[in-house]
Amino acid sequence: MPERRVGTDGTMSDFARGIANRLREFVSNRRRATRYPARVAAVVVLKEHSTNLHRSDPQRPASLKGYTRDFSATGLGLIMPAIRIGERYLTGEGQTLLITLTFPAGPLQLRGVATRYEHLDDDDDERGYLIGVHLAAMAEQESALLNQFIRTIRKNKS
């Protein structure tokens, strides 16, 4: 079995992070808002990369496509194929994520910060990384659209 340790940059290895995440689930779930499962297409752009001049098309920032796993009024779970866009980590400290969700009523653009991530094991139904995102304050219109979507999910779940 290969040795697992803290990375050279001082970050926690995926193995250790997985243990910490599972321990958090058993000891205390810090979520205050109920989460509702729903799969919606998502595109993530790093705030600093929204005007990336190193690409062949500078009008189009580097992005990563994935989907949501669940929603709440204060956050969401994203499933992404990678944890980085280029050399930048989605989960970097203070890293703002610009997230575009494709709702039936139209696109919804949100800002958030990754609060945790977990590499999904090969035996999971999903592949890639689960990223927990805390949503930043949003405009009234975006908040209303998100809350309406959550009400629809909740109603369909009942």
One Martini backbone bead per residue (centre of mass of N, CA, C, O) as a GRO file, in nm:
protein
  158
    1MET     BB    1   0.095   0.036   0.024
    2PRO     BB    2   0.086   0.353  -0.014
    3GLU     BB    3   0.197   0.637   0.100
    4ARG     BB    4   0.030   0.875   0.313
    5ARG     BB    5   0.046   1.238   0.292
    6VAL     BB    6   0.141   1.535   0.320
    7GLY     BB    7   0.194   1.769   0.120
    8THR     BB    8   0.446   1.983   0.015
    9ASP     BB    9   0.234   2.237   0.061
   10GLY     BB   10   0.056   2.139   0.332
   11THR     BB   11  -0.157   1.963   0.232
   12MET     BB   12  -0.405   1.751   0.233
   13SER     BB   13  -0.472   1.455   0.160
   14ASP     BB   14  -0.717   1.269   0.029
   15PHE     BB   15  -0.723   1.062   0.254
   16ALA     BB   16  -0.738   1.256   0.498
   17ARG     BB   17  -0.984   1.415   0.398
   18GLY     BB   18  -1.179   1.174   0.396
   19ILE     BB   19  -1.165   1.118   0.697
   20ALA     BB   20  -1.253   1.399   0.793
   21ASN     BB   21  -1.530   1.396   0.650
   22ARG     BB   22  -1.644   1.143   0.790
   23LEU     BB   23  -1.613   1.245   1.079
   24ARG     BB   24  -1.800   1.489   1.048
   25GLU     BB   25  -2.056   1.322   0.996
   26PHE     BB   26  -2.054   1.177   1.282
   27VAL     BB   27  -2.019   1.419   1.483
   28SER     BB   28  -2.093   1.686   1.286
   29ASN     BB   29  -2.345   1.868   1.129
   30ARG     BB   30  -2.315   2.205   1.006
   31ARG     BB   31  -2.571   2.215   0.875
   32ARG     BB   32  -2.863   2.429   0.854
   33ALA     BB   33  -2.957   2.351   0.574
   34THR     BB   34  -3.152   2.187   0.377
   35ARG     BB   35  -3.102   1.928   0.152
   36TYR     BB   36  -3.159   1.884  -0.209
   37PRO     BB   37  -3.184   1.673  -0.457
   38ALA     BB   38  -3.010   1.775  -0.771
   39ARG     BB   39  -2.969   1.780  -1.129
   40VAL     BB   40  -2.748   2.035  -1.261
   41ALA     BB   41  -2.602   2.217  -1.475
   42ALA     BB   42  -2.246   2.321  -1.454
   43VAL     BB   43  -2.041   2.623  -1.449
   44VAL     BB   44  -1.695   2.697  -1.378
   45VAL     BB   45  -1.533   2.999  -1.262
   46LEU     BB   46  -1.271   3.183  -1.191
   47LYS     BB   47  -1.252   3.498  -1.100
   48GLU     BB   48  -0.952   3.552  -1.205
   49HIS     BB   49  -1.036   3.400  -1.498
   50SER     BB   50  -1.253   3.588  -1.647
   51THR     BB   51  -0.969   3.727  -1.792
   52ASN     BB   52  -0.809   3.528  -1.987
   53LEU     BB   53  -0.509   3.587  -2.192
   54HIS     BB   54  -0.390   3.277  -2.262
   55ARG     BB   55  -0.598   3.230  -2.458
   56SER     BB   56  -0.724   3.206  -2.776
   57ASP     BB   57  -1.001   3.307  -2.622
   58PRO     BB   58  -1.040   3.588  -2.427
   59GLN     BB   59  -1.366   3.587  -2.407
   60ARG     BB   60  -1.313   3.289  -2.289
   61PRO     BB   61  -1.308   3.138  -2.009
   62ALA     BB   62  -1.198   2.921  -1.803
   63SER     BB   63  -1.359   2.599  -1.755
   64LEU     BB   64  -1.599   2.384  -1.571
   65LYS     BB   65  -1.784   2.089  -1.607
   66GLY     BB   66  -2.094   1.992  -1.441
   67TYR     BB   67  -2.283   1.915  -1.136
   68THR     BB   68  -2.534   1.869  -0.923
   69ARG     BB   69  -2.648   1.719  -0.613
   70ASP     BB   70  -2.727   1.975  -0.424
   71PHE     BB   71  -2.954   2.189  -0.224
   72SER     BB   72  -2.969   2.519  -0.080
   73ALA     BB   73  -2.997   2.840   0.044
   74THR     BB   74  -2.653   2.833   0.110
   75GLY     BB   75  -2.596   2.578  -0.089
   76LEU     BB   76  -2.382   2.334  -0.268
   77GLY     BB   77  -2.335   2.043  -0.467
   78LEU     BB   78  -2.054   1.942  -0.657
   79ILE     BB   79  -1.974   1.777  -0.965
   80MET     BB   80  -1.636   1.722  -1.065
   81PRO     BB   81  -1.369   1.616  -1.272
   82ALA     BB   82  -1.208   1.845  -1.117
   83ILE     BB   83  -0.999   2.070  -0.897
   84ARG     BB   84  -0.903   2.223  -1.161
   85ILE     BB   85  -0.794   2.524  -1.336
   86GLY     BB   86  -0.531   2.448  -1.438
   87GLU     BB   87  -0.338   2.572  -1.161
   88ARG     BB   88  -0.614   2.618  -1.017
   89TYR     BB   89  -0.796   2.587  -0.732
   90LEU     BB   90  -1.122   2.566  -0.630
   91THR     BB   91  -1.021   2.531  -0.305
   92GLY     BB   92  -0.893   2.784  -0.253
   93GLU     BB   93  -0.819   3.026  -0.055
   94GLY     BB   94  -1.064   3.262  -0.129
   95GLN     BB   95  -1.200   3.128  -0.371
   96THR     BB   96  -1.396   3.237  -0.628
   97LEU     BB   97  -1.699   3.120  -0.763
   98LEU     BB   98  -1.839   3.099  -1.086
   99ILE     BB   99  -2.182   3.002  -1.124
  100THR     BB  100  -2.361   2.816  -1.377
  101LEU     BB  101  -2.700   2.744  -1.404
  102THR     BB  102  -2.936   2.516  -1.567
  103PHE     BB  103  -3.246   2.612  -1.581
  104PRO     BB  104  -3.560   2.601  -1.704
  105ALA     BB  105  -3.586   2.931  -1.662
  106GLY     BB  106  -3.275   2.955  -1.668
  107PRO     BB  107  -3.001   3.111  -1.594
  108LEU     BB  108  -2.778   3.092  -1.302
  109GLN     BB  109  -2.583   3.326  -1.118
  110LEU     BB  110  -2.311   3.250  -0.896
  111ARG     BB  111  -2.151   3.283  -0.577
  112GLY     BB  112  -1.863   3.109  -0.427
  113VAL     BB  113  -1.726   2.887  -0.167
  114ALA     BB  114  -1.523   2.646  -0.087
  115THR     BB  115  -1.543   2.415   0.202
  116ARG     BB  116  -1.519   2.136   0.044
  117TYR     BB  117  -1.364   1.811  -0.040
  118GLU     BB  118  -1.407   1.500  -0.245
  119HIS     BB  119  -1.299   1.210  -0.350
  120LEU     BB  120  -1.436   0.985  -0.558
  121ASP     BB  121  -1.477   0.675  -0.562
  122ASP     BB  122  -1.493   0.402  -0.773
  123ASP     BB  123  -1.762   0.289  -0.611
  124ASP     BB  124  -1.906   0.517  -0.702
  125ASP     BB  125  -2.146   0.652  -0.912
  126GLU     BB  126  -1.954   0.884  -0.905
  127ARG     BB  127  -1.723   1.111  -1.060
  128GLY     BB  128  -1.461   1.276  -0.894
  129TYR     BB  129  -1.579   1.574  -0.727
  130LEU     BB  130  -1.686   1.687  -0.419
  131ILE     BB  131  -1.827   2.019  -0.377
  132GLY     BB  132  -1.860   2.245  -0.126
  133VAL     BB  133  -2.085   2.533  -0.136
  134HIS     BB  134  -2.085   2.865  -0.040
  135LEU     BB  135  -2.302   3.114  -0.071
  136ALA     BB  136  -2.327   3.417  -0.163
  137ALA     BB  137  -2.450   3.691  -0.190
  138MET     BB  138  -2.761   3.783  -0.349
  139ALA     BB  139  -2.978   3.874  -0.548
  140GLU     BB  140  -3.313   3.875  -0.543
  141GLN     BB  141  -3.358   3.723  -0.811
  142GLU     BB  142  -3.171   3.480  -0.753
  143SER     BB  143  -3.301   3.396  -0.486
  144ALA     BB  144  -3.584   3.341  -0.599
  145LEU     BB  145  -3.503   3.120  -0.803
  146LEU     BB  146  -3.374   2.926  -0.601
  147ASN     BB  147  -3.619   2.896  -0.407
  148GLN     BB  148  -3.814   2.789  -0.621
  149PHE     BB  149  -3.654   2.536  -0.686
  150ILE     BB  150  -3.657   2.417  -0.398
  151ARG     BB  151  -3.964   2.396  -0.376
  152THR     BB  152  -3.994   2.197  -0.610
  153ILE     BB  153  -3.824   1.973  -0.492
  154ARG     BB  154  -3.979   1.938  -0.227
  155LYS     BB  155  -4.253   1.871  -0.357
  156ASN     BB  156  -4.148   1.617  -0.523
  157LYS     BB  157  -4.052   1.457  -0.265
  158SER     BB  158  -4.349   1.426  -0.122
   0.00000   0.00000   0.00000
